[in-house]
Amino acid sequence: MRVVIAEDSVLLREGLTRLLTDARHEVVAGVGDGEALVKTVRDLAEGDALPDVVVADVRMPPTHTDEGVRAAVALRKAYPALGVLVLSQYVEEQYATELLAGSSRGVGYLLKDRVADVREFVDAVDRVAGGGTALDPEVVAQLLGRSRKQDVLAHLTPREREVLALMAEGRTNSGVAKALVVSDGAVEKHVSNIFMKLGLSPSEGDHRRVLAVLTYLRS
């Protein structure tokens, strides 16, 4: 897997590089601001060497506000096949929602504290690079907490909300079953009920999982 890292802290950037290199991934570039990130990915793409995933800080120079996430959103629009995993010190709902509002594949939003769990972090990078999602539980909790007030979710049971929260973290049905200590069949039933209650028809196929999560985040 080929990775580009965008992080203005040299120490953290080198640390992320070491973690991913130890996991046998290739870090093809490391940059310190959003403008450099966009230019680097563009140059790689023009050379027919588009990376598999970008790992970017939300806040980078020069203003340390939203340069990183803005660059991530722009890259997702320009290169739909590119996975994007953003890291943030805190849960910033606006940025998380904006990132998730575009293409439904290959996106992640983690708190920097998660990097301390090396296995979890590398797994998240792998999942995003493979076209899946990786959302920090704290991000999901805050976004779903806001969403619970919306009528579109009124018919979901507490258990169905738990299942959807775990789906939003990028877990498979088996992963959800393990987390809730229930059978795979029970999870499949809950997922089916969620699709039905959110008006997601079978014709939408595999994308219904992502559409269900986005319904929560956008409501």
CSV table of C-alpha atoms in Angstrom, one decimal:
chain,number,residue,atom,x,y,z
A,1,MET,CA,0.0,0.0,0.0
A,2,ARG,CA,1.3,3.5,-1.0
A,3,VAL,CA,0.6,6.3,1.5
A,4,VAL,CA,1.1,10.1,1.6
A,5,ILE,CA,1.2,11.7,5.0
A,6,ALA,CA,0.3,15.3,5.7
A,7,GLU,CA,1.1,16.5,9.2
A,8,ASP,CA,2.8,19.7,10.2
A,9,SER,CA,4.4,18.2,13.3
A,10,VAL,CA,7.6,16.7,12.1
A,11,LEU,CA,7.7,14.4,15.2
A,12,LEU,CA,4.2,13.0,14.6
A,13,ARG,CA,4.8,12.7,10.8
A,14,GLU,CA,7.9,10.7,11.4
A,15,GLY,CA,6.1,8.6,13.9
A,16,LEU,CA,3.3,7.8,11.5
A,17,THR,CA,5.8,7.0,8.8
A,18,ARG,CA,7.6,4.5,11.1
A,19,LEU,CA,4.3,2.9,12.1
A,20,LEU,CA,3.2,2.4,8.5
A,21,THR,CA,6.7,1.3,7.3
A,22,ASP,CA,6.8,-1.3,10.1
A,23,ALA,CA,3.5,-2.5,8.8
A,24,ARG,CA,5.2,-3.0,5.4
A,25,HIS,CA,3.5,-0.1,3.7
A,26,GLU,CA,5.3,2.4,1.5
A,27,VAL,CA,5.2,6.0,2.6
A,28,VAL,CA,5.8,7.8,-0.7
A,29,ALA,CA,5.7,11.3,0.6
A,30,GLY,CA,5.4,13.4,3.8
A,31,VAL,CA,4.3,17.0,3.7
A,32,GLY,CA,3.5,19.7,6.3
A,33,ASP,CA,0.6,21.7,4.8
A,34,GLY,CA,-2.6,21.4,2.8
A,35,GLU,CA,-1.2,23.1,-0.3
A,36,ALA,CA,1.8,20.7,-0.5
A,37,LEU,CA,-0.5,17.8,0.0
A,38,VAL,CA,-2.7,18.6,-3.0
A,39,LYS,CA,0.4,19.4,-5.2
A,40,THR,CA,2.1,16.1,-4.1
A,41,VAL,CA,-0.9,13.9,-4.9
A,42,ARG,CA,-1.5,15.7,-8.2
A,43,ASP,CA,2.1,15.2,-9.2
A,44,LEU,CA,2.0,11.5,-8.3
A,45,ALA,CA,-1.3,11.1,-10.2
A,46,GLU,CA,0.1,12.8,-13.3
A,47,GLY,CA,3.0,10.3,-13.1
A,48,ASP,CA,0.5,7.4,-13.0
A,49,ALA,CA,1.4,6.8,-9.4
A,50,LEU,CA,-1.7,7.8,-7.4
A,51,PRO,CA,-1.3,6.7,-3.8
A,52,ASP,CA,-3.7,4.3,-2.2
A,53,VAL,CA,-4.5,6.5,0.7
A,54,VAL,CA,-3.7,9.9,2.3
A,55,VAL,CA,-3.4,10.4,6.0
A,56,ALA,CA,-3.9,14.1,6.8
A,57,ASP,CA,-4.2,16.3,9.9
A,58,VAL,CA,-7.4,18.4,9.9
A,59,ARG,CA,-5.6,21.6,11.0
A,60,MET,CA,-2.4,22.6,9.2
A,61,PRO,CA,-0.5,25.8,8.3
A,62,PRO,CA,-0.8,28.6,7.6
A,63,THR,CA,-3.8,29.3,9.7
A,64,HIS,CA,-4.1,26.0,11.5
A,65,THR,CA,-7.9,25.9,11.0
A,66,ASP,CA,-9.2,23.7,8.2
A,67,GLU,CA,-6.4,23.5,5.6
A,68,GLY,CA,-6.0,19.7,6.0
A,69,VAL,CA,-9.6,18.8,5.7
A,70,ARG,CA,-10.2,21.2,2.8
A,71,ALA,CA,-7.3,19.6,1.0
A,72,ALA,CA,-8.8,16.1,1.8
A,73,VAL,CA,-12.2,17.1,0.4
A,74,ALA,CA,-10.7,18.5,-2.7
A,75,LEU,CA,-8.6,15.4,-3.3
A,76,ARG,CA,-11.6,13.1,-2.9
A,77,LYS,CA,-13.5,15.1,-5.5
A,78,ALA,CA,-10.5,15.0,-7.9
A,79,TYR,CA,-9.6,11.4,-7.3
A,80,PRO,CA,-12.5,9.3,-6.2
A,81,ALA,CA,-10.3,6.2,-6.0
A,82,LEU,CA,-8.1,7.8,-3.4
A,83,GLY,CA,-8.7,6.8,0.2
A,84,VAL,CA,-8.6,9.7,2.7
A,85,LEU,CA,-8.1,9.3,6.5
A,86,VAL,CA,-8.0,12.5,8.5
A,87,LEU,CA,-6.7,12.9,12.0
A,88,SER,CA,-8.0,15.5,14.5
A,89,GLN,CA,-7.2,16.5,18.1
A,90,TYR,CA,-10.9,16.9,18.8
A,91,VAL,CA,-14.2,15.9,17.3
A,92,GLU,CA,-15.1,18.7,14.9
A,93,GLU,CA,-18.6,17.9,13.6
A,94,GLN,CA,-18.6,20.3,10.7
A,95,TYR,CA,-15.4,18.9,9.2
A,96,ALA,CA,-16.4,15.3,9.8
A,97,THR,CA,-19.8,15.9,8.1
A,98,GLU,CA,-18.2,17.7,5.2
A,99,LEU,CA,-15.7,14.9,4.6
A,100,LEU,CA,-18.5,12.3,4.7
A,101,ALA,CA,-20.8,14.2,2.4
A,102,GLY,CA,-19.0,13.3,-0.8
A,103,SER,CA,-18.2,9.9,-2.1
A,104,SER,CA,-19.2,7.1,0.2
A,105,ARG,CA,-16.1,5.0,-0.3
A,106,GLY,CA,-12.6,5.2,1.3
A,107,VAL,CA,-13.0,7.7,4.0
A,108,GLY,CA,-11.9,7.9,7.7
A,109,TYR,CA,-11.9,10.3,10.6
A,110,LEU,CA,-10.0,9.4,13.7
A,111,LEU,CA,-8.9,11.2,16.8
A,112,LYS,CA,-5.1,11.4,17.2
A,113,ASP,CA,-5.3,9.5,20.5
A,114,ARG,CA,-6.2,6.4,18.4
A,115,VAL,CA,-2.7,6.5,16.9
A,116,ALA,CA,-1.4,5.2,20.2
A,117,ASP,CA,-3.2,1.9,19.5
A,118,VAL,CA,-0.9,0.9,16.6
A,119,ARG,CA,-2.9,-2.1,15.5
A,120,GLU,CA,-6.2,-0.1,15.4
A,121,PHE,CA,-4.6,2.7,13.5
A,122,VAL,CA,-3.0,0.5,10.9
A,123,ASP,CA,-6.2,-1.4,10.5
A,124,ALA,CA,-8.1,1.9,9.9
A,125,VAL,CA,-5.6,2.9,7.2
A,126,ASP,CA,-5.9,-0.5,5.6
A,127,ARG,CA,-9.7,-0.3,5.6
A,128,VAL,CA,-9.8,3.2,4.1
A,129,ALA,CA,-7.3,2.3,1.4
A,130,GLY,CA,-9.5,-0.7,0.5
A,131,GLY,CA,-12.6,1.5,0.0
A,132,GLY,CA,-14.1,1.1,3.4
A,133,THR,CA,-14.8,3.5,6.3
A,134,ALA,CA,-13.1,4.1,9.6
A,135,LEU,CA,-14.8,6.5,12.0
A,136,ASP,CA,-13.7,7.1,15.5
A,137,PRO,CA,-16.3,6.0,18.1
A,138,GLU,CA,-16.2,9.5,19.6
A,139,VAL,CA,-17.0,11.1,16.2
A,140,VAL,CA,-19.8,8.7,15.7
A,141,ALA,CA,-21.2,9.3,19.2
A,142,GLN,CA,-21.3,13.1,18.7
A,143,LEU,CA,-22.8,13.0,15.2
A,144,LEU,CA,-25.4,10.4,16.2
A,145,GLY,CA,-26.2,12.3,19.4
A,146,ARG,CA,-27.1,15.3,17.3
A,147,SER,CA,-29.0,13.1,14.8
A,148,ARG,CA,-31.2,11.4,17.5
A,149,LYS,CA,-33.2,14.6,17.6
A,150,GLN,CA,-34.3,14.2,14.0
A,151,ASP,CA,-37.7,12.6,13.0
A,152,VAL,CA,-36.1,10.4,10.4
A,153,LEU,CA,-34.5,8.3,13.1
A,154,ALA,CA,-37.5,8.2,15.4
A,155,HIS,CA,-38.5,4.7,14.5
A,156,LEU,CA,-35.2,3.1,15.2
A,157,THR,CA,-34.9,1.1,18.4
A,158,PRO,CA,-32.0,1.7,20.8
A,159,ARG,CA,-30.4,-1.6,19.7
A,160,GLU,CA,-30.7,-0.6,16.0
A,161,ARG,CA,-29.0,2.7,16.9
A,162,GLU,CA,-26.1,0.7,18.5
A,163,VAL,CA,-25.8,-1.4,15.4
A,164,LEU,CA,-25.8,1.6,13.1
A,165,ALA,CA,-23.2,3.3,15.3
A,166,LEU,CA,-20.9,0.3,14.9
A,167,MET,CA,-21.6,0.2,11.2
A,168,ALA,CA,-20.5,3.8,11.0
A,169,GLU,CA,-17.1,2.8,12.6
A,170,GLY,CA,-16.6,0.6,9.6
A,171,ARG,CA,-17.4,-2.8,11.2
A,172,THR,CA,-18.8,-5.7,9.3
A,173,ASN,CA,-21.8,-7.6,10.5
A,174,SER,CA,-19.5,-10.1,12.2
A,175,GLY,CA,-17.7,-7.2,13.8
A,176,VAL,CA,-20.9,-5.7,15.1
A,177,ALA,CA,-22.0,-9.1,16.4
A,178,LYS,CA,-18.8,-9.5,18.3
A,179,ALA,CA,-19.0,-6.0,19.8
A,180,LEU,CA,-22.6,-6.5,21.0
A,181,VAL,CA,-22.1,-10.2,21.9
A,182,VAL,CA,-25.0,-11.4,19.7
A,183,SER,CA,-25.3,-13.7,16.8
A,184,ASP,CA,-24.6,-12.8,13.2
A,185,GLY,CA,-28.2,-13.6,12.4
A,186,ALA,CA,-29.4,-11.1,15.0
A,187,VAL,CA,-27.2,-8.4,13.5
A,188,GLU,CA,-28.5,-9.2,10.0
A,189,LYS,CA,-32.0,-8.8,11.2
A,190,HIS,CA,-31.2,-5.4,12.8
A,191,VAL,CA,-29.5,-4.2,9.7
A,192,SER,CA,-32.4,-5.2,7.5
A,193,ASN,CA,-34.8,-3.3,9.9
A,194,ILE,CA,-32.6,-0.2,9.7
A,195,PHE,CA,-32.6,-0.3,5.9
A,196,MET,CA,-36.4,-0.7,5.9
A,197,LYS,CA,-37.0,2.1,8.4
A,198,LEU,CA,-34.7,4.5,6.7
A,199,GLY,CA,-36.4,3.8,3.3
A,200,LEU,CA,-33.3,2.2,1.7
A,201,SER,CA,-34.6,-0.3,-0.9
A,202,PRO,CA,-32.9,-3.5,-1.9
A,203,SER,CA,-32.2,-2.1,-5.3
A,204,GLU,CA,-29.5,0.1,-3.7
A,205,GLY,CA,-27.5,-3.0,-3.0
A,206,ASP,CA,-24.3,-2.9,-0.9
A,207,HIS,CA,-24.3,0.9,-0.8
A,208,ARG,CA,-27.2,0.8,1.6
A,209,ARG,CA,-24.8,0.4,4.6
A,210,VAL,CA,-23.1,3.7,3.7
A,211,LEU,CA,-26.3,5.4,2.8
A,212,ALA,CA,-27.7,4.4,6.2
A,213,VAL,CA,-24.8,6.0,8.0
A,214,LEU,CA,-24.9,9.1,5.9
A,215,THR,CA,-28.7,9.5,6.7
A,216,TYR,CA,-27.7,9.7,10.3
A,217,LEU,CA,-24.9,12.2,9.7
A,218,ARG,CA,-26.9,14.5,7.5
A,219,SER,CA,-30.1,14.6,9.4
